PDB file of C-alpha atoms and ligand atoms in Angstrom:
ATOM      1  CA  MET A1280      10.508  14.188   7.528  1.00 80.00           C
ATOM      2  CA  ARG A1281      12.172  12.820   4.269  1.00 85.00           C
ATOM      3  CA  ASP A1282      14.871  10.347   3.619  1.00 88.00           C
ATOM      4  CA  GLU A1283      17.727  11.447   1.092  1.00 90.00           C
ATOM      5  CA  ASN A1284      18.545   8.021   0.286  1.00 94.00           C
ATOM      6  CA  CYS A1285      14.723   6.870  -0.505  1.00 98.00           C
ATOM      7  CA  ILE A1286      13.565   6.623  -3.982  1.00 98.00           C
ATOM      8  CA  PHE A1287      10.091   6.925  -3.034  1.00 98.00           C
ATOM      9  CA  CYS A1288      10.864  10.299  -1.450  1.00 98.00           C
ATOM     10  CA  LYS A1289      12.291  11.781  -4.926  1.00 98.00           C
ATOM     11  CA  ILE A1290       9.343  10.367  -6.653  1.00 98.00           C
ATOM     12  CA  ALA A1291       6.693  12.150  -4.252  1.00 98.00           C
ATOM     13  CA  ALA A1292       8.565  15.469  -4.598  1.00 97.00           C
ATOM     14  CA  GLY A1293       8.534  15.299  -8.237  1.00 97.00           C
ATOM     15  CA  GLU A1294      12.695  15.235  -8.304  1.00 97.00           C
ATOM     16  CA  ILE A1295      12.116  12.018 -10.324  1.00 97.00           C
ATOM     17  CA  PRO A1296       9.788  11.662 -13.214  1.00 97.00           C
ATOM     18  CA  SER A1297       6.808   9.262 -12.689  1.00 98.00           C
ATOM     19  CA  ALA A1298       3.495   8.938 -14.538  1.00 98.00           C
ATOM     20  CA  THR A1299       1.504  10.958 -11.938  1.00 98.00           C
ATOM     21  CA  LEU A1300      -2.363  10.291 -11.745  1.00 98.00           C
ATOM     22  CA  TYR A1301      -3.234  12.522  -9.124  1.00 98.00           C
ATOM     23  CA  GLU A1302      -1.211  14.972  -6.602  1.00 98.00           C
ATOM     24  CA  ASP A1303      -2.398  16.975  -3.438  1.00 98.00           C
ATOM     25  CA  GLY A1304      -0.143  18.568  -0.728  1.00 98.00           C
ATOM     26  CA  ASP A1305       0.313  15.406   1.318  1.00 98.00           C
ATOM     27  CA  PHE A1306       0.036  12.281  -1.470  1.00 98.00           C
ATOM     28  CA  ARG A1307       1.309  11.430  -5.276  1.00 98.00           C
ATOM     29  CA  ALA A1308      -0.377   8.607  -7.132  1.00 98.00           C
ATOM     30  CA  ILE A1309       1.864   6.992 -10.138  1.00 98.00           C
ATOM     31  CA  LEU A1310       1.635   4.032 -12.135  1.00 98.00           C
ATOM     32  CA  ASP A1311       3.899   1.115 -11.003  1.00 98.00           C
ATOM     33  CA  LEU A1312       6.610   0.544 -13.254  1.00 98.00           C
ATOM     34  CA  GLY A1313       6.205  -3.201 -12.966  1.00 98.00           C
ATOM     35  CA  PRO A1314       2.677  -3.538 -13.118  1.00 98.00           C
ATOM     36  CA  ALA A1315       0.407  -6.468 -11.702  1.00 97.00           C
ATOM     37  CA  SER A1316      -2.386  -5.701 -14.191  1.00 97.00           C
ATOM     38  CA  LYS A1317      -3.033  -2.525 -16.546  1.00 98.00           C
ATOM     39  CA  GLY A1318      -3.339   0.582 -14.430  1.00 98.00           C
ATOM     40  CA  HIS A1319      -1.877  -0.760 -11.369  1.00 98.00           C
ATOM     41  CA  THR A1320      -1.180   2.659  -9.480  1.00 98.00           C
ATOM     42  CA  LEU A1321       1.085   3.187  -6.381  1.00 98.00           C
ATOM     43  CA  ILE A1322      -0.242   6.148  -3.596  1.00 98.00           C
ATOM     44  CA  LEU A1323       3.031   7.462  -2.159  1.00 98.00           C
ATOM     45  CA  PRO A1324       3.060  10.085   0.837  1.00 98.00           C
ATOM     46  CA  LYS A1325       5.052  12.818   0.186  1.00 98.00           C
ATOM     47  CA  GLN A1326       6.416  12.461   3.903  1.00 98.00           C
ATOM     48  CA  HIS A1327       8.466   9.441   4.585  1.00 98.00           C
ATOM     49  CA  SER A1328       7.275   6.757   6.897  1.00 98.00           C
ATOM     50  CA  ARG A1329       8.696   3.161   6.617  1.00 98.00           C
ATOM     51  CA  ASP A1330       5.504   1.290   6.976  1.00 98.00           C
ATOM     52  CA  LEU A1331       2.088   1.240   8.354  1.00 98.00           C
ATOM     53  CA  THR A1332       3.495   0.917  11.982  1.00 97.00           C
ATOM     54  CA  GLN A1333       5.469   4.362  11.465  1.00 97.00           C
ATOM     55  CA  LEU A1334       2.404   6.222   9.244  1.00 98.00           C
ATOM     56  CA  PRO A1335       1.238   9.207  11.059  1.00 98.00           C
ATOM     57  CA  GLU A1336      -2.668   8.731  11.821  1.00 97.00           C
ATOM     58  CA  SER A1337      -3.428  12.036  10.184  1.00 97.00           C
ATOM     59  CA  GLU A1338      -2.082  10.438   6.662  1.00 98.00           C
ATOM     60  CA  ALA A1339      -3.573   7.071   7.444  1.00 98.00           C
ATOM     61  CA  ALA A1340      -7.233   8.914   7.780  1.00 98.00           C
ATOM     62  CA  LYS A1341      -6.514  10.276   4.180  1.00 98.00           C
ATOM     63  CA  VAL A1342      -5.078   7.459   2.363  1.00 98.00           C
ATOM     64  CA  LEU A1343      -7.826   5.145   2.204  1.00 98.00           C
ATOM     65  CA  PRO A1344     -10.649   7.572   0.981  1.00 98.00           C
ATOM     66  CA  LEU A1345      -7.982   8.551  -1.709  1.00 98.00           C
ATOM     67  CA  ALA A1346      -7.458   4.625  -2.807  1.00 98.00           C
ATOM     68  CA  GLY A1347     -11.108   4.455  -2.976  1.00 98.00           C
ATOM     69  CA  LYS A1348     -11.416   7.482  -5.433  1.00 98.00           C
ATOM     70  CA  ILE A1349      -8.461   6.176  -7.562  1.00 98.00           C
ATOM     71  CA  GLY A1350     -10.038   2.701  -7.927  1.00 98.00           C
ATOM     72  CA  ALA A1351     -13.133   3.708  -9.203  1.00 98.00           C
ATOM     73  CA  ALA A1352     -11.229   6.162 -11.649  1.00 98.00           C
ATOM     74  CA  LEU A1353      -9.488   3.464 -12.810  1.00 98.00           C
ATOM     75  CA  CYS A1354     -12.714   0.938 -13.220  1.00 98.00           C
ATOM     76  CA  SER A1355     -14.254   3.603 -14.686  1.00 98.00           C
ATOM     77  CA  ALA A1356     -11.195   4.717 -17.021  1.00 98.00           C
ATOM     78  CA  LEU A1357     -10.408   1.393 -18.111  1.00 98.00           C
ATOM     79  CA  GLY A1358     -13.073  -0.910 -17.851  1.00 97.00           C
ATOM     80  CA  ALA A1359     -12.038  -2.863 -14.738  1.00 98.00           C
ATOM     81  CA  ASP A1360     -14.296  -4.990 -12.771  1.00 98.00           C
ATOM     82  CA  GLY A1361     -12.594  -4.534  -9.390  1.00 98.00           C
ATOM     83  CA  PHE A1362      -9.548  -3.659  -7.352  1.00 98.00           C
ATOM     84  CA  ASN A1363      -7.575  -4.957  -4.969  1.00 97.00           C
ATOM     85  CA  VAL A1364      -5.688  -2.678  -2.266  1.00 98.00           C
ATOM     86  CA  VAL A1365      -2.479  -4.243  -1.445  1.00 98.00           C
ATOM     87  CA  GLN A1366       0.189  -2.826   1.057  1.00 98.00           C
ATOM     88  CA  ASN A1367       3.610  -4.761   2.009  1.00 98.00           C
ATOM     89  CA  ASN A1368       4.780  -4.422   5.582  1.00 98.00           C
ATOM     90  CA  GLY A1369       8.512  -5.500   5.947  1.00 98.00           C
ATOM     91  CA  ALA A1370      10.765  -7.874   3.463  1.00 98.00           C
ATOM     92  CA  ALA A1371       9.245 -10.939   4.792  1.00 98.00           C
ATOM     93  CA  ALA A1372       5.848  -9.567   3.796  1.00 97.00           C
ATOM     94  CA  GLY A1373       7.342  -8.477  -0.023  1.00 96.00           C
ATOM     95  CA  GLN A1374       8.072  -5.234   0.879  1.00 98.00           C
ATOM     96  CA  THR A1375      10.722  -3.881  -1.573  1.00 98.00           C
ATOM     97  CA  VAL A1376      10.493  -0.223  -1.310  1.00 98.00           C
ATOM     98  CA  PRO A1377      10.809   0.845   2.437  1.00 98.00           C
ATOM     99  CA  HIS A1378       8.711   4.170   1.922  1.00 98.00           C
ATOM    100  CA  PHE A1379       4.903   3.298   2.835  1.00 98.00           C
ATOM    101  CA  HIS A1380       2.636   2.921  -0.058  1.00 98.00           C
ATOM    102  CA  LEU A1381      -0.892   1.254  -1.290  1.00 98.00           C
ATOM    103  CA  HIS A1382      -0.890  -0.834  -3.830  1.00 98.00           C
ATOM    104  CA  ILE A1383      -4.014  -0.181  -6.395  1.00 98.00           C
ATOM    105  CA  ILE A1384      -4.284  -3.310  -8.811  1.00 98.00           C
ATOM    106  CA  PRO A1385      -7.320  -3.221 -11.391  1.00 98.00           C
ATOM    107  CA  ARG A1386      -8.749  -6.447 -11.680  1.00 98.00           C
ATOM    108  CA  TYR A1387     -10.313  -7.673 -15.000  1.00 98.00           C
ATOM    109  CA  GLU A1388     -13.429 -10.399 -15.316  1.00 97.00           C
ATOM    110  CA  GLY A1389     -11.644 -13.883 -16.613  1.00 94.00           C
ATOM    111  CA  GLY A1390      -8.016 -12.401 -15.773  1.00 93.00           C
ATOM    112  CA  GLU A1391      -5.281 -13.949 -13.682  1.00 90.00           C
ATOM    113  CA  ASN A1392      -5.602 -14.362 -10.089  1.00 90.00           C
ATOM    114  CA  ILE A1393      -3.008 -11.848  -8.843  1.00 91.00           C
ATOM    115  CA  VAL A1394      -4.053 -11.629  -4.909  1.00 89.00           C
ATOM    116  CA  SER A1395      -4.736 -15.123  -3.481  1.00 90.00           C
ATOM    117  CA  TRP A1396      -3.669 -17.881  -1.028  1.00 93.00           C
ATOM    118  CA  THR A1397      -4.199 -21.243  -0.198  1.00 96.00           C
ATOM    119  CA  PRO A1398      -6.640 -21.667   3.196  1.00 96.00           C
ATOM    120  CA  GLY A1399      -5.165 -23.260   6.024  1.00 98.00           C
ATOM    121  CA  SER A1400      -6.648 -24.333   9.073  1.00 98.00           C
ATOM    122  CA  LEU A1401      -6.883 -22.422  12.462  1.00 98.00           C
ATOM    123  CA  SER A1402      -6.058 -24.971  15.477  1.00 98.00           C
ATOM    124  CA  GLU A1403      -7.525 -24.592  18.782  1.00 98.00           C
ATOM    125  CA  ASP A1404      -4.216 -24.267  20.467  1.00 98.00           C
ATOM    126  CA  ASP A1405      -3.184 -21.520  17.993  1.00 98.00           C
ATOM    127  CA  ARG A1406      -6.215 -19.685  18.092  1.00 98.00           C
ATOM    128  CA  ASP A1407      -6.385 -19.717  22.217  1.00 98.00           C
ATOM    129  CA  MET A1408      -2.766 -18.668  22.430  1.00 98.00           C
ATOM    130  CA  ILE A1409      -2.967 -15.982  19.267  1.00 98.00           C
ATOM    131  CA  VAL A1410      -6.150 -14.588  21.052  1.00 98.00           C
ATOM    132  CA  SER A1411      -4.665 -14.550  24.661  1.00 97.00           C
ATOM    133  CA  LYS A1412      -1.263 -12.874  23.452  1.00 97.00           C
ATOM    134  CA  VAL A1413      -2.090 -10.353  21.067  1.00 97.00           C
ATOM    135  CA  SER A1414      -5.204  -8.935  22.626  1.00 97.00           C
ATOM    136  CA  GLY A1415      -3.121  -8.464  25.712  1.00 96.00           C
ATOM    137  CA  ILE A1416      -0.482  -6.687  23.716  1.00 96.00           C
ATOM    138  CA  LEU A1417      -3.180  -4.509  22.476  1.00 95.00           C
ATOM    139  CA  ALA A1418      -4.770  -3.804  25.547  1.00 95.00           C
ATOM    140  CA  SER A1419      -1.714  -2.566  27.335  1.00 94.00           C
ATOM    141  CA  LYS A1420      -1.298  -0.117  24.520  1.00 77.00           C
ATOM    142  CA  GLY A1421      -4.564   1.302  25.151  1.00 62.00           C
TER     143      GLY A1421
HETATM  144  P1  LIG B 154       6.644  -3.360  -2.582  1.00 87.47           P
HETATM  145  O1  LIG B 154       6.916  -4.516  -2.970  1.00 87.47           O
HETATM  146  O2  LIG B 154       5.266  -3.370  -1.898  1.00 87.47           O
HETATM  147  O3  LIG B 154       7.557  -2.557  -1.703  1.00 87.47           O
HETATM  148  O4  LIG B 154       6.225  -2.366  -3.741  1.00 87.47           O
HETATM  149  C1  LIG B 154       7.262  -1.826  -4.721  1.00 87.47           C
HETATM  150  C2  LIG B 154       6.597  -1.323  -6.005  1.00 87.47           C
HETATM  151  O5  LIG B 154       7.174  -0.426  -6.387  1.00 87.47           O
HETATM  152  C3  LIG B 154       6.856  -2.810  -6.938  1.00 87.47           C
HETATM  153  O6  LIG B 154       5.540  -3.088  -7.606  1.00 87.47           O
HETATM  154  C4  LIG B 154       7.636  -2.043  -7.917  1.00 87.47           C
HETATM  155  O7  LIG B 154       7.252  -2.591  -9.323  1.00 87.47           O
HETATM  156  C5  LIG B 154       7.556  -0.487  -7.830  1.00 87.47           C
HETATM  157  N1  LIG B 154       8.568   0.276  -8.356  1.00 87.47           N
HETATM  158  C6  LIG B 154      10.085   0.402  -7.957  1.00 87.47           C
HETATM  159  N2  LIG B 154      10.472   1.415  -8.469  1.00 87.47           N
HETATM  160  C7  LIG B 154       9.415   2.190  -9.154  1.00 87.47           C
HETATM  161  C8  LIG B 154       9.928   3.530  -9.981  1.00 87.47           C
HETATM  162  N3  LIG B 154      10.708   4.088  -9.833  1.00 87.47           N
HETATM  163  N4  LIG B 154       8.470   3.931 -10.106  1.00 87.47           N
HETATM  164  C9  LIG B 154       7.372   3.159 -10.524  1.00 87.47           C
HETATM  165  N5  LIG B 154       7.192   1.923  -9.484  1.00 87.47           N
HETATM  166  C10 LIG B 154       8.253   1.561  -8.975  1.00 87.47           C
HETATM  167 ZN1  LIG B 155      10.742   8.120   1.372  1.00 87.47          ZN
END
């Protein structure tokens, strides 16, 4: 499946030039044009899926091992000390391009804290409500 209006479909297909680090039959990995850190890479499936909820399981099974390999290569090549794997689903979560992609963001000791949040607290009411509702939905979907 391909979406004619999707820029990441065009980049993944090689119709728009990109700084490609890796390509196989299923994926293209490119440098992000607005990097959060040196080496910030995007893994794009060649098939269009809007987000993780639409990604076929056959592609999902391959994308995380690839993320590990690319993260390791970035650390080795650039002297990064670690990396974050980030994946946004929906505009509310910060997704700006509605074609599934994984961000591989190299991290450097002493560098900027790029992926972080302020921890809140989990109330007993929320805990019980969330566990009851979500586990019920997941169980009903088998
Ligand atoms: P997200 O906010 O998770 O949808 O991430 C979209 C990412 O794509 C952002 O980090 C952008 O900098 C990046 N981006 C958008 N257009 C391009 C492009 N043509 N080539 C490379 N990266 C892009
Ligand atoms: Zn697409």
